[in-house]
XYZ file of C-alpha atoms in Angstrom:
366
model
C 65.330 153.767 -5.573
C 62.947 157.244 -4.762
C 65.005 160.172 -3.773
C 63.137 160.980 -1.074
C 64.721 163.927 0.009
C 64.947 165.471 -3.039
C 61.214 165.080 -3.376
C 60.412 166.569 0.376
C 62.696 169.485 -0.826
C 60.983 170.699 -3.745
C 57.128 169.938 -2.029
C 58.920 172.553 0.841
C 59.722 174.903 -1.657
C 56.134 174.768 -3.630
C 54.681 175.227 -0.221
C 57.229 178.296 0.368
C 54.922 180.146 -2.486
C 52.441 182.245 -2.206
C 49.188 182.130 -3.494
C 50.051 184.892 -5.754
C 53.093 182.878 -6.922
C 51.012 180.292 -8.108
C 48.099 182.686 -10.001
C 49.276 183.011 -13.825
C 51.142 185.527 -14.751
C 49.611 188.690 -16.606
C 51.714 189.617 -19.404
C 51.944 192.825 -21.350
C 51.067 193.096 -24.869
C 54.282 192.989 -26.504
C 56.089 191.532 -24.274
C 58.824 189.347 -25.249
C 58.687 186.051 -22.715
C 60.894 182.280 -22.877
C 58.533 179.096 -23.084
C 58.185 175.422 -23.451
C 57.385 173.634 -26.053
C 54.299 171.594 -24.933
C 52.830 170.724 -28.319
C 52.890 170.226 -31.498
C 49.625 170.565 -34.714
C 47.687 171.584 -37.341
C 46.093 174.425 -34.966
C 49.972 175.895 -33.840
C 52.445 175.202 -31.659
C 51.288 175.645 -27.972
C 53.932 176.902 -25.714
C 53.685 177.087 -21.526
C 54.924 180.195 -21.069
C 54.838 179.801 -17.037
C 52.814 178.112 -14.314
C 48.812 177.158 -15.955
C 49.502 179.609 -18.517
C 49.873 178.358 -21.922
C 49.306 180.339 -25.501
C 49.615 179.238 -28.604
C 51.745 180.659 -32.120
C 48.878 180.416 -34.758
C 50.673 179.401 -38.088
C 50.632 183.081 -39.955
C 52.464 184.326 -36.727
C 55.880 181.898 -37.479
C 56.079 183.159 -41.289
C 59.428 183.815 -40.766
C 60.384 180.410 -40.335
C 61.541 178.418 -43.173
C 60.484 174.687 -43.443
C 63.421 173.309 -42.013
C 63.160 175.659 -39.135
C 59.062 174.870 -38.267
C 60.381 170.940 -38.310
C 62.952 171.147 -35.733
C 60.848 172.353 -33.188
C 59.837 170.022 -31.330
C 58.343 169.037 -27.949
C 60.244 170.306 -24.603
C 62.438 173.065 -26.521
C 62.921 176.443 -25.356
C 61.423 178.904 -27.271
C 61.321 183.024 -27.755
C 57.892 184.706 -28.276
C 55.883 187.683 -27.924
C 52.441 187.972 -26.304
C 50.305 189.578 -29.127
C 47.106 189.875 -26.738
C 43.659 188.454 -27.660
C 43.027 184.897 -27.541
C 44.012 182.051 -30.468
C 42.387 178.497 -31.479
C 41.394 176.955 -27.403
C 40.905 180.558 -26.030
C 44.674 180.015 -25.590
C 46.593 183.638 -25.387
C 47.801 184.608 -28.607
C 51.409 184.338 -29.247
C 54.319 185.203 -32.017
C 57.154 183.859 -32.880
C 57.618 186.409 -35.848
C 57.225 189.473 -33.435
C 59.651 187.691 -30.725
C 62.430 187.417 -33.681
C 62.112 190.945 -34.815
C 62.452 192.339 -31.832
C 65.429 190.499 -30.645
C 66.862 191.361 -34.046
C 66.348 195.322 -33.149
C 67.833 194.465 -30.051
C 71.178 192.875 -31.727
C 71.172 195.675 -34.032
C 71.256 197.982 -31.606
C 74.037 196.605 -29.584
C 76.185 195.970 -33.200
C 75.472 199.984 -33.879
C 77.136 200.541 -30.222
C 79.904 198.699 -30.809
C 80.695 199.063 -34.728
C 80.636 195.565 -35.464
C 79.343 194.074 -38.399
C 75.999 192.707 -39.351
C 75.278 189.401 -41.769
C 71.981 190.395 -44.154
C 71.089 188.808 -47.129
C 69.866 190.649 -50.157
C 66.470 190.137 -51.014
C 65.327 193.008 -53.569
C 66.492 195.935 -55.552
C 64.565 199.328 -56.340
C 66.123 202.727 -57.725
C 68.065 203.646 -55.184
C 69.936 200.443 -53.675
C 69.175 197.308 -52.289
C 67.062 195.922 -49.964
C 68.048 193.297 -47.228
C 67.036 190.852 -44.478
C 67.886 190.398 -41.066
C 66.252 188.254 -39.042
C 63.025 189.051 -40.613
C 63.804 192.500 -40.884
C 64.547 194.839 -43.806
C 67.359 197.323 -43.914
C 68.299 199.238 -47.045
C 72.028 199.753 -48.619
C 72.309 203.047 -51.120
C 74.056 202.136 -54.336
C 76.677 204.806 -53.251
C 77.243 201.895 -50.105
C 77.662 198.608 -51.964
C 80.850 197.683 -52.867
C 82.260 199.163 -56.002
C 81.903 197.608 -59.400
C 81.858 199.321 -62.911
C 78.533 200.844 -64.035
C 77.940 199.124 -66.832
C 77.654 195.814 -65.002
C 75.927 197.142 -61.592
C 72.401 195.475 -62.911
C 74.160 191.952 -63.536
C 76.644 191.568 -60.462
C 74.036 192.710 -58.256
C 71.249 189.962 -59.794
C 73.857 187.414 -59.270
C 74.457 188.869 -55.437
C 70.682 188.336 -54.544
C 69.632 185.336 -52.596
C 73.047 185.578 -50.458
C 74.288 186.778 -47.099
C 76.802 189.553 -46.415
C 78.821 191.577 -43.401
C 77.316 195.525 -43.183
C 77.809 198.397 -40.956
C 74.833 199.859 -39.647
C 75.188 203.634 -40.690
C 71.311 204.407 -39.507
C 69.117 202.435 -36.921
C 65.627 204.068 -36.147
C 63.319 201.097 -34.871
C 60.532 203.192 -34.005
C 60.311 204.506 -37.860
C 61.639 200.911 -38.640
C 64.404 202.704 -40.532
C 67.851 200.442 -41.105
C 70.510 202.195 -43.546
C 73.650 199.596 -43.918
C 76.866 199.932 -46.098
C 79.191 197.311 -47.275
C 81.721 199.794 -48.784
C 83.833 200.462 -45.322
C 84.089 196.723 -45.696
C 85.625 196.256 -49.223
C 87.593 199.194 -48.672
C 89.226 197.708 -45.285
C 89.632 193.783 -47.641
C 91.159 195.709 -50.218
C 93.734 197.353 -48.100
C 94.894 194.375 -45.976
C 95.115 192.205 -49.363
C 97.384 195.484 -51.000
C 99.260 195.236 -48.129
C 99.854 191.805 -48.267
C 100.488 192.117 -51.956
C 103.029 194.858 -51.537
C 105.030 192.997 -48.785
C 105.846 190.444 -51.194
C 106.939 192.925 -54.075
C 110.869 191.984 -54.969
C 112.899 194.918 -56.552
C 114.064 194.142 -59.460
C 111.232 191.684 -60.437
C 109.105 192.507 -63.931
C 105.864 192.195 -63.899
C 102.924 193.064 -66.176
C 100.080 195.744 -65.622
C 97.483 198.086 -66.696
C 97.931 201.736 -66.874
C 95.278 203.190 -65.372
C 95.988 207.385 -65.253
C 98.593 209.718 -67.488
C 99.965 212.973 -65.660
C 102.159 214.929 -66.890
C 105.019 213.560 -64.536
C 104.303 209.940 -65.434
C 101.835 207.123 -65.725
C 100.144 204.940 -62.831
C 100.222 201.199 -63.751
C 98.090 198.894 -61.298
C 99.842 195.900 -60.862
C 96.534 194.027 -59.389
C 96.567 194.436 -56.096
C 97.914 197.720 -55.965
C 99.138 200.519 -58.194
C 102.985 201.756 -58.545
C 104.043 204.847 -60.608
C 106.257 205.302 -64.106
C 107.786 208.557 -63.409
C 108.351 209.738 -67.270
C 112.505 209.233 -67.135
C 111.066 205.668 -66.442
C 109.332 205.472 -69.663
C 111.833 205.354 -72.613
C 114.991 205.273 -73.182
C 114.753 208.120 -75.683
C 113.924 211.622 -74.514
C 110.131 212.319 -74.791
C 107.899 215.478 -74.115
C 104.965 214.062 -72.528
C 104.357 210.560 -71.398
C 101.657 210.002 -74.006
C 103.847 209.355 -76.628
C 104.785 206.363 -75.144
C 101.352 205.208 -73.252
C 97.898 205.646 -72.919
C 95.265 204.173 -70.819
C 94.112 200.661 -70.617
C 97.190 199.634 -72.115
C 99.022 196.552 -71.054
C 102.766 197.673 -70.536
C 105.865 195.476 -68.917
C 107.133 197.116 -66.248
C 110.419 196.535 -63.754
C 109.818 197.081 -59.968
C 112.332 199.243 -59.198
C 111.074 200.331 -55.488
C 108.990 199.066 -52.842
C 108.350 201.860 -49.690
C 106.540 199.583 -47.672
C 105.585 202.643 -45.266
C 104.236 204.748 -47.804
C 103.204 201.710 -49.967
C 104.780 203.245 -52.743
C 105.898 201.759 -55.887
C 108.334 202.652 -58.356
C 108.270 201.462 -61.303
C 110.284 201.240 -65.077
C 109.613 200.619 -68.546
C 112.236 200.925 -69.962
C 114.514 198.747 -68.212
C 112.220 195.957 -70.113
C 113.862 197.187 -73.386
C 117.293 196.800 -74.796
C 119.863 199.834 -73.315
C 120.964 201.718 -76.148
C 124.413 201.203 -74.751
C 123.883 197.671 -75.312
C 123.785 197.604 -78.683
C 125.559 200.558 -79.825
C 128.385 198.592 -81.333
C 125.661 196.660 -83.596
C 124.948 200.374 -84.736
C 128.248 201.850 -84.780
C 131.550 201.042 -86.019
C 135.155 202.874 -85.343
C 135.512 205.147 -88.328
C 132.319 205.564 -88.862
C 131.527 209.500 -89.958
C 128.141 210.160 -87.936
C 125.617 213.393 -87.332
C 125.272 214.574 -83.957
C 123.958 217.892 -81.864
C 126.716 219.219 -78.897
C 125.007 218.431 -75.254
C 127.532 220.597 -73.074
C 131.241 222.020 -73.457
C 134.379 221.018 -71.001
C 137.602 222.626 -70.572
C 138.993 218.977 -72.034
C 136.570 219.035 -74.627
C 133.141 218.900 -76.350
C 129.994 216.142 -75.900
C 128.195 215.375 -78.388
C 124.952 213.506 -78.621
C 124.917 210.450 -81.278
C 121.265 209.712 -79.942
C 118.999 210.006 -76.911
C 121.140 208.169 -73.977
C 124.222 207.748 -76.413
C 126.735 210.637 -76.036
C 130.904 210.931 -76.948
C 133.584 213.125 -76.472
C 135.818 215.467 -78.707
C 138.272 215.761 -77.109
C 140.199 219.321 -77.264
C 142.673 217.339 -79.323
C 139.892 216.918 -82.133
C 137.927 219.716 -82.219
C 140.350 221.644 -84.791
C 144.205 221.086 -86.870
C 145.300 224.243 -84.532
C 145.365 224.401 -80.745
C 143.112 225.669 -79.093
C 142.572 227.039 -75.373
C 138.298 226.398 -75.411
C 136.639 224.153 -76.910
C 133.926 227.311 -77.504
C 136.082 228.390 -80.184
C 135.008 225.406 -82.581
C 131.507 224.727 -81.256
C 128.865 225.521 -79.178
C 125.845 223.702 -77.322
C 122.752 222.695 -79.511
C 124.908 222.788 -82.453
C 124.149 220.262 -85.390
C 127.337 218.785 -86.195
C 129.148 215.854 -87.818
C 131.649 213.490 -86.225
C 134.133 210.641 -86.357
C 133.997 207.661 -84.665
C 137.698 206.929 -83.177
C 136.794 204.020 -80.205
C 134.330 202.536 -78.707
C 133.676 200.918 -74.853
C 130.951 199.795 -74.301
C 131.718 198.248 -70.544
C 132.752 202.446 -69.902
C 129.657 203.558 -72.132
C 132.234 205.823 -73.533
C 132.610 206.621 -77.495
C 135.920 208.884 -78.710
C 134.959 210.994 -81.173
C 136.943 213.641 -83.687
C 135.596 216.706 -84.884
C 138.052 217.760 -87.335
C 138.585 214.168 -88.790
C 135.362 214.039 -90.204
C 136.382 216.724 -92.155
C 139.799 214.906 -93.248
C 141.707 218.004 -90.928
């Protein structure tokens, strides 16, 4: 069954226009207008582009197509273009589909500069200062100094393998009058790199070893990155012997073992150790020592009970008053004094305590 209503309706409404309504349209040149797909050949693809005006898009005006593209359009879609001006095969006005698609990209360029969003370009080219992308038909440019970092010895060959594929920019420069687009991917990596250090950090355990590179060598340690992130050997962290600098232990590039010690998850700091990877001394000091053993050693500090007396870096022992000398005496400065070289007897040893007894005058057979 007709809808005859429907039909009387829209004849009411056609007779509501005016005769101006019904002229065609003048467009401007330039002009970015919506049509319909109304065919389909060798000639173009003729789009109605509003009431008995029709143009047509000449094939070198859809180069920006790809193949798969120019195949899916087909009769009755809705479709962008510009009005170039002048007339195309049929005295039909001219029309673009390339011009239509630049534009609109300028126009979504624009609003992603407003906003700070991110922009998906695929790299196309290289020249001497950067690299040269697409969007939507148009090229933008991305300074060496804005691609993501990689080591300079392999810039030529990561960024041959990048070309061909799309990635996320910020727009750092939009000028479409001078057709000037400056983008940067480095804001980008930076921002991926922190979240996944984060990430990597919050799952640090204290007390875990682990394995990195050491990467830098100051004077009040070495930094070791870990992977994701980078945690510090402070240089009492280094050895268990007493060094100068912490080049005698490391340098960089080296692989070293290294405990986790702390994790600041505010500060993302890391503290690392080396040396609790090796053996304490303390832990095998009776493999080295036995009780009666006569042994060389330098005095560390003096007590009113007594002497110390340093067997080896982290290994010290008493003298007690007792055994400093045959005689009694009030201070134990009147045997020995600090930084002297001198020559002991071991009397015990605890290893649980970390303590070793130790007699002066016994060495001597006093």
């Amino acid at each position: 069954m007709v809808n005859t209503n429907n039909d009387n309706d829209e004849m009411a409404t056609m007779a509501d226009l005016s005769e101006q309504d019904l002229a065609p349209r003048r467009y401007q040149r330039g002009e970015i207008v919506e049509g319909e797909v109304v065919r389909v050949d060798d000639d173009g693809i003729v789009v109605s582009i509003g009431l008995k005006t029709e143009g047509i898009v000449p094939p070198q005006e859809m180069r920006s197509l790809d193949q798969d593209e120019r195949e899916q359009i087909k009769v009755g879609n809705r479709v962008m273009v510009t009005v170039k001006g002048g007339r195309g095969p049929g005295d039909m006005a001219l029309l673009s589909f390339d011009q239509a698609k630049e534009e609109q990209g300028w126009l979504e360029l624009l609003q992603h500069s407003r906003d700070g969003s991110v922009v998906t370009a695929r790299m196309v080219d290289q020249n001497r200062g950067g690299v040269v992308v697409n969007f939507q038909g148009i090229r933008g440019f991305v300074p060496f100094s804005q691609l993501a970092p990689v080591p300079s010895d392999s810039r030529e060959q990561v960024i041959a393998e990048r070309m061909g594929q799309e990635y996320p920019f910020h727009i750092l420069e939009i000028d479409q009058a001078r057709e000037r687009l400056v983008l940067s991917e480095r804001a980008i990596w930076q921002k991926k790199q922190e979240e996944e250090r984060d990430l990597f950090i919050a799952e640090l355990e204290e007390g875990t070893r682990v394995t990195g590179r050491v990467t830098s060598v100051r004077g009040f340690g070495a930094f070791v990155s870990l992977g994701k992130a980078e945690g510090l050997v402070h240089i009492s962290e280094l050895s268990w012997t007493r060094i100068k600098g912490p080049e005698e232990v490391v340098s960089v590039g080296q692989e070293l073992d290294v405990q986790i010690l702390k994790v600041d998850q505010e500060t993302k700091r890391i503290s690392l150790s080396h040396k609790r990877t090796l053996p304490e001394p303390w832990e095998s000091v009776p493999e080295r020592y036995n009780v009666g053993d006569i042994v060389d050693g330098t005095v560390t500090r003096l007590a009113d009970f007594g002497a110390f007396v340093r067997l080896e870096d982290w290994v010290e022992g008493l003298v007690h008053i007792s055994e400093l000398s045959p005689r009694q005496v009030k201070n134990p400065s009147e045997c020995v004094y600090v930084n002297q070289q001198v020559r002991v007897m071991i009397l015990d040893i605890d290893p649980a305590k970390r303590r070793i007894s130790l007699s002066y005058k016994k060495a001597f057979g006093m």
